[in-house]
Short mmCIF file of C-alpha atoms and ligand atoms in Angstrom, two decimals:
data_model
loop_
_atom_site.label_atom_id
_atom_site.label_comp_id
_atom_site.label_asym_id
_atom_site.label_seq_id
_atom_site.Cartn_x
_atom_site.Cartn_y
_atom_site.Cartn_z
CA MET A 284 0.00 0.00 0.00
CA ILE A 285 1.19 3.53 -0.79
CA ASN A 286 1.95 5.79 2.13
CA ILE A 287 -0.20 8.92 1.94
CA THR A 288 1.36 11.42 4.32
CA SER A 289 -1.44 13.96 4.68
CA THR A 290 -3.81 11.65 6.53
CA THR A 291 -4.95 11.13 10.08
CA ALA A 292 -4.15 7.92 11.93
CA GLU A 293 -7.78 6.86 11.49
CA GLN A 294 -7.62 7.42 7.71
CA GLN A 295 -4.35 5.46 7.55
CA GLU A 296 -6.06 2.54 9.22
CA LEU A 297 -9.02 2.68 6.81
CA LEU A 298 -6.62 2.90 3.84
CA LYS A 299 -4.76 -0.16 5.10
CA GLU A 300 -8.04 -2.06 5.37
CA GLY A 301 -9.07 -0.93 1.87
CA LYS A 302 -12.14 0.83 3.27
CA LEU A 303 -10.93 4.24 2.11
CA LEU A 304 -9.36 4.80 -1.32
CA PRO A 305 -7.98 7.78 -3.27
CA ILE A 306 -10.33 8.13 -6.20
CA MET A 307 -9.16 10.28 -9.08
CA GLU A 308 -12.38 10.06 -11.05
CA HIS A 309 -15.37 7.83 -11.65
CA PHE A 310 -17.73 7.92 -14.59
CA TYR A 311 -20.24 5.94 -16.63
CA THR A 312 -19.09 5.35 -20.19
CA ILE A 313 -18.46 2.75 -22.88
CA GLN A 314 -15.46 0.45 -22.47
CA GLY A 315 -13.26 1.47 -25.38
CA GLU A 316 -10.59 -1.25 -25.43
CA GLY A 317 -10.03 -4.96 -25.33
CA ALA A 318 -12.45 -7.83 -24.95
CA TYR A 319 -15.35 -5.73 -23.62
CA THR A 320 -15.12 -2.97 -26.22
CA GLY A 321 -18.47 -1.32 -26.73
CA VAL A 322 -19.99 -2.41 -23.41
CA ALA A 323 -21.50 0.14 -21.01
CA THR A 324 -19.37 0.19 -17.87
CA TYR A 325 -18.75 2.33 -14.81
CA PHE A 326 -15.08 3.26 -14.35
CA ILE A 327 -13.50 3.81 -10.96
CA ARG A 328 -10.02 5.27 -11.39
CA LEU A 329 -7.83 4.96 -8.30
CA GLY A 330 -4.96 7.36 -7.69
CA GLY A 331 -1.39 6.16 -7.30
CA CYS A 332 1.07 4.64 -9.77
CA ASP A 333 4.85 4.28 -9.72
CA VAL A 334 5.25 2.22 -12.90
CA GLY A 335 6.36 5.29 -14.85
CA CYS A 336 5.38 4.62 -18.49
CA HIS A 337 6.70 7.62 -20.44
CA TRP A 338 3.67 7.59 -22.76
CA CYS A 339 1.12 7.30 -19.94
CA ASP A 340 -2.06 9.25 -20.77
CA VAL A 341 -3.20 9.52 -17.13
CA LYS A 342 -0.09 10.97 -15.51
CA ASP A 343 -2.34 12.96 -13.17
CA SER A 344 -3.16 9.66 -11.50
CA TRP A 345 0.42 8.99 -10.37
CA ASP A 346 0.39 11.03 -7.16
CA ALA A 347 -2.13 9.42 -4.82
CA GLU A 348 -1.99 12.44 -2.52
CA LYS A 349 -3.77 14.55 -5.16
CA HIS A 350 -6.98 12.55 -5.12
CA PRO A 351 -9.82 12.66 -2.62
CA LEU A 352 -9.94 9.88 -0.09
CA THR A 353 -13.34 8.29 -0.52
CA LEU A 354 -15.22 5.77 1.57
CA VAL A 355 -15.74 2.53 -0.32
CA GLU A 356 -19.43 2.38 0.60
CA ASP A 357 -20.00 5.76 -1.07
CA ILE A 358 -18.35 4.89 -4.38
CA VAL A 359 -20.02 1.45 -4.44
CA GLU A 360 -23.44 3.08 -4.03
CA ILE A 361 -22.84 5.51 -6.89
CA ALA A 362 -21.27 2.98 -9.28
CA THR A 363 -23.77 0.15 -8.78
CA SER A 364 -26.73 2.50 -9.15
CA GLN A 365 -25.59 3.22 -12.72
CA ALA A 366 -24.07 0.07 -14.22
CA ASP A 367 -23.83 -3.70 -13.88
CA ILE A 368 -20.17 -3.86 -14.90
CA ILE A 369 -17.64 -1.90 -12.90
CA VAL A 370 -14.06 -1.40 -14.15
CA ILE A 371 -11.45 -0.74 -11.50
CA THR A 372 -8.50 1.04 -13.09
CA GLY A 373 -5.80 3.56 -12.27
CA GLY A 374 -3.17 4.55 -11.77
CA GLU A 375 -2.18 1.10 -10.68
CA PRO A 376 -5.14 -0.29 -8.73
CA LEU A 377 -3.19 -3.19 -7.20
CA MET A 378 -1.16 -0.72 -5.13
CA TRP A 379 -4.25 -0.88 -2.91
CA ASP A 380 -5.92 -3.79 -1.16
CA LEU A 381 -9.03 -4.29 -3.29
CA SER A 382 -10.60 -6.97 -1.06
CA TYR A 383 -13.11 -4.71 0.66
CA LEU A 384 -14.08 -2.78 -2.48
CA THR A 385 -14.68 -5.93 -4.51
CA LYS A 386 -16.59 -7.61 -1.65
CA LYS A 387 -18.93 -4.62 -1.42
CA LEU A 388 -19.38 -4.42 -5.20
CA HIS A 389 -20.20 -8.13 -5.38
CA GLU A 390 -22.71 -7.77 -2.54
CA LYS A 391 -24.54 -5.31 -4.81
CA GLY A 392 -24.49 -7.82 -7.67
CA ALA A 393 -21.88 -6.05 -9.81
CA ARG A 394 -19.55 -7.78 -12.23
CA ILE A 395 -16.04 -6.54 -11.58
CA HIS A 396 -13.35 -5.95 -14.17
CA MET A 397 -9.86 -4.63 -13.47
CA GLU A 398 -7.17 -3.09 -15.66
CA THR A 399 -3.71 -3.47 -14.20
CA SER A 400 -0.03 -3.50 -15.08
CA GLY A 401 0.31 -6.43 -12.69
CA ALA A 402 3.23 -4.75 -10.94
CA TYR A 403 1.76 -5.55 -7.51
CA PRO A 404 0.24 -8.78 -6.16
CA MET A 405 -3.42 -9.61 -6.74
CA SER A 406 -6.02 -8.63 -4.21
CA GLY A 407 -9.81 -8.81 -4.23
CA GLU A 408 -12.27 -10.98 -6.13
CA ILE A 409 -12.14 -9.88 -9.77
CA ASP A 410 -14.35 -11.40 -12.48
CA TRP A 411 -12.24 -10.21 -15.43
CA VAL A 412 -8.59 -9.28 -15.16
CA CYS A 413 -7.10 -7.28 -18.03
CA LEU A 414 -3.32 -7.36 -17.67
CA SER A 415 -1.36 -4.70 -19.53
CA PRO A 416 2.27 -5.41 -18.63
CA LYS A 417 4.95 -2.75 -18.65
CA LYS A 418 8.70 -3.15 -19.14
CA THR A 419 9.52 -0.75 -16.31
CA MET A 420 7.92 -3.02 -13.66
CA LEU A 421 7.22 -6.54 -14.81
CA PRO A 422 3.98 -8.22 -13.74
CA LYS A 423 3.84 -10.54 -10.76
CA ASP A 424 3.31 -14.24 -11.45
CA ASP A 425 -0.04 -14.34 -9.60
CA VAL A 426 -1.46 -11.58 -11.82
CA CYS A 427 -0.26 -13.41 -14.96
CA GLU A 428 -2.03 -16.53 -13.71
CA ALA A 429 -5.23 -14.59 -12.98
CA ALA A 430 -5.32 -12.73 -16.31
CA HIS A 431 -8.31 -13.29 -18.61
CA GLU A 432 -7.02 -10.79 -21.14
CA LEU A 433 -3.46 -9.71 -21.98
CA LYS A 434 -3.26 -6.30 -23.61
CA CYS A 435 0.21 -5.37 -24.82
CA ILE A 436 0.91 -1.82 -25.92
CA ILE A 437 3.05 -1.42 -29.03
CA PHE A 438 5.19 1.71 -28.98
CA ASN A 439 8.19 0.40 -30.91
CA GLN A 440 9.43 -2.75 -32.66
CA HIS A 441 10.85 -4.28 -29.49
CA ASP A 442 7.37 -4.30 -27.98
CA PHE A 443 6.37 -7.22 -30.23
CA LYS A 444 9.11 -9.30 -28.59
CA PHE A 445 8.05 -8.14 -25.13
CA ALA A 446 4.44 -9.04 -25.96
CA GLU A 447 5.48 -12.60 -26.89
CA GLU A 448 7.46 -12.93 -23.63
CA GLN A 449 4.42 -11.85 -21.63
CA ALA A 450 2.08 -14.12 -23.62
CA ALA A 451 4.25 -17.05 -22.51
CA ARG A 452 3.47 -16.17 -18.87
CA VAL A 453 -0.35 -16.16 -18.98
CA GLY A 454 -2.77 -19.09 -19.04
CA LYS A 455 -3.75 -20.83 -22.27
CA ASP A 456 -7.29 -19.37 -22.23
CA CYS A 457 -6.11 -15.79 -21.80
CA VAL A 458 -7.15 -13.65 -24.79
CA LEU A 459 -4.20 -11.86 -26.38
CA TYR A 460 -4.41 -8.29 -27.66
CA LEU A 461 -1.99 -5.89 -29.32
CA GLN A 462 -2.85 -2.22 -29.06
CA THR A 463 -0.87 0.65 -30.52
CA GLU A 464 0.28 3.47 -28.29
CA TRP A 465 -2.05 6.26 -29.38
CA SER A 466 0.49 8.81 -30.63
CA LYS A 467 2.17 6.14 -32.79
CA ARG A 468 -1.02 4.76 -34.31
CA ASP A 469 -0.42 5.89 -37.90
CA LYS A 470 2.95 4.16 -38.05
CA ASN A 471 2.14 1.16 -35.85
CA LEU A 472 -1.29 0.05 -37.00
CA PRO A 473 -0.19 -1.29 -40.41
CA GLU A 474 2.62 -3.22 -38.67
CA ILE A 475 0.22 -4.62 -36.08
CA VAL A 476 -2.21 -5.68 -38.82
CA GLU A 477 0.58 -7.60 -40.58
CA TYR A 478 1.81 -9.10 -37.28
CA VAL A 479 -1.64 -10.39 -36.34
CA LYS A 480 -2.13 -11.89 -39.81
CA GLU A 481 1.15 -13.76 -39.36
CA ASN A 482 0.51 -14.59 -35.68
CA PRO A 483 -3.24 -15.15 -35.41
CA LYS A 484 -3.22 -16.04 -31.72
CA TRP A 485 -3.20 -12.24 -31.29
CA ARG A 486 -6.12 -9.86 -31.81
CA ILE A 487 -6.11 -6.10 -32.35
CA SER A 488 -7.45 -3.80 -29.67
CA LEU A 489 -8.26 -0.22 -30.68
CA GLN A 490 -8.87 2.66 -28.29
CA THR A 491 -12.33 3.21 -29.71
CA HIS A 492 -13.26 5.71 -26.98
CA LYS A 493 -10.63 8.05 -28.44
CA TYR A 494 -12.18 7.76 -31.90
CA LEU A 495 -15.60 8.35 -30.33
CA ASP A 496 -14.23 11.24 -28.23
CA ILE A 497 -15.71 9.90 -25.01
CA PRO A 498 -13.86 9.35 -21.69
S1 LIG B 731 0.89 1.61 -15.44
FE1 LIG B 731 -0.81 2.72 -16.36
S2 LIG B 731 -1.17 4.51 -15.02
FE2 LIG B 731 0.84 3.67 -14.48
S3 LIG B 731 2.31 4.86 -15.70
FE3 LIG B 731 1.82 3.02 -16.90
S4 LIG B 731 0.09 3.60 -18.25
FE4 LIG B 731 0.26 5.17 -16.59
#
């Protein structure tokens, strides 16, 4: 768990128990990427990430101190009143103990998805784990084992090799996706198309929310 300095002892205890979390933003939208593309989902974006991807498009999430500490019961009430599928993302959500959040979401009948780099050990009961591994902090073995979907970001040529290395670490039923880093899409997409034609165990994931101009 990240140490947030500007908290009371009581808040520290609640953070440790996963009953209080720094929430950067939460919103109802359409899942834009991966296996659940096009599906209405409620996103809960947790603050805090030290993975340090240089092309990260949510750098504001990195500093957990910047985001309001929120009681789990409150965010669960809001999220489950609007959608059946809840995506927990970040930041890096596994920097926090997700056990309490996922227990409360399941009690309300939600289906829980998570998007993670896998840089920290699994916590919580997650129905669909989307693992997007990063070279700067390799995923833990338990997250690789839990992954339902592997989404590898292609920024440069070496990322195809990295994607194959990560594919060798996930289970045989894990769905494999290649997704271009957004700013490189014009150059990378033709290469990804050719790669998937030659290596059909992979599928292409597009950031359709960016084409649709929705969050
Ligand atoms: S793991 Fe995700 S949130 Fe963290 S730096 Fe990388 S892209 Fe950004």
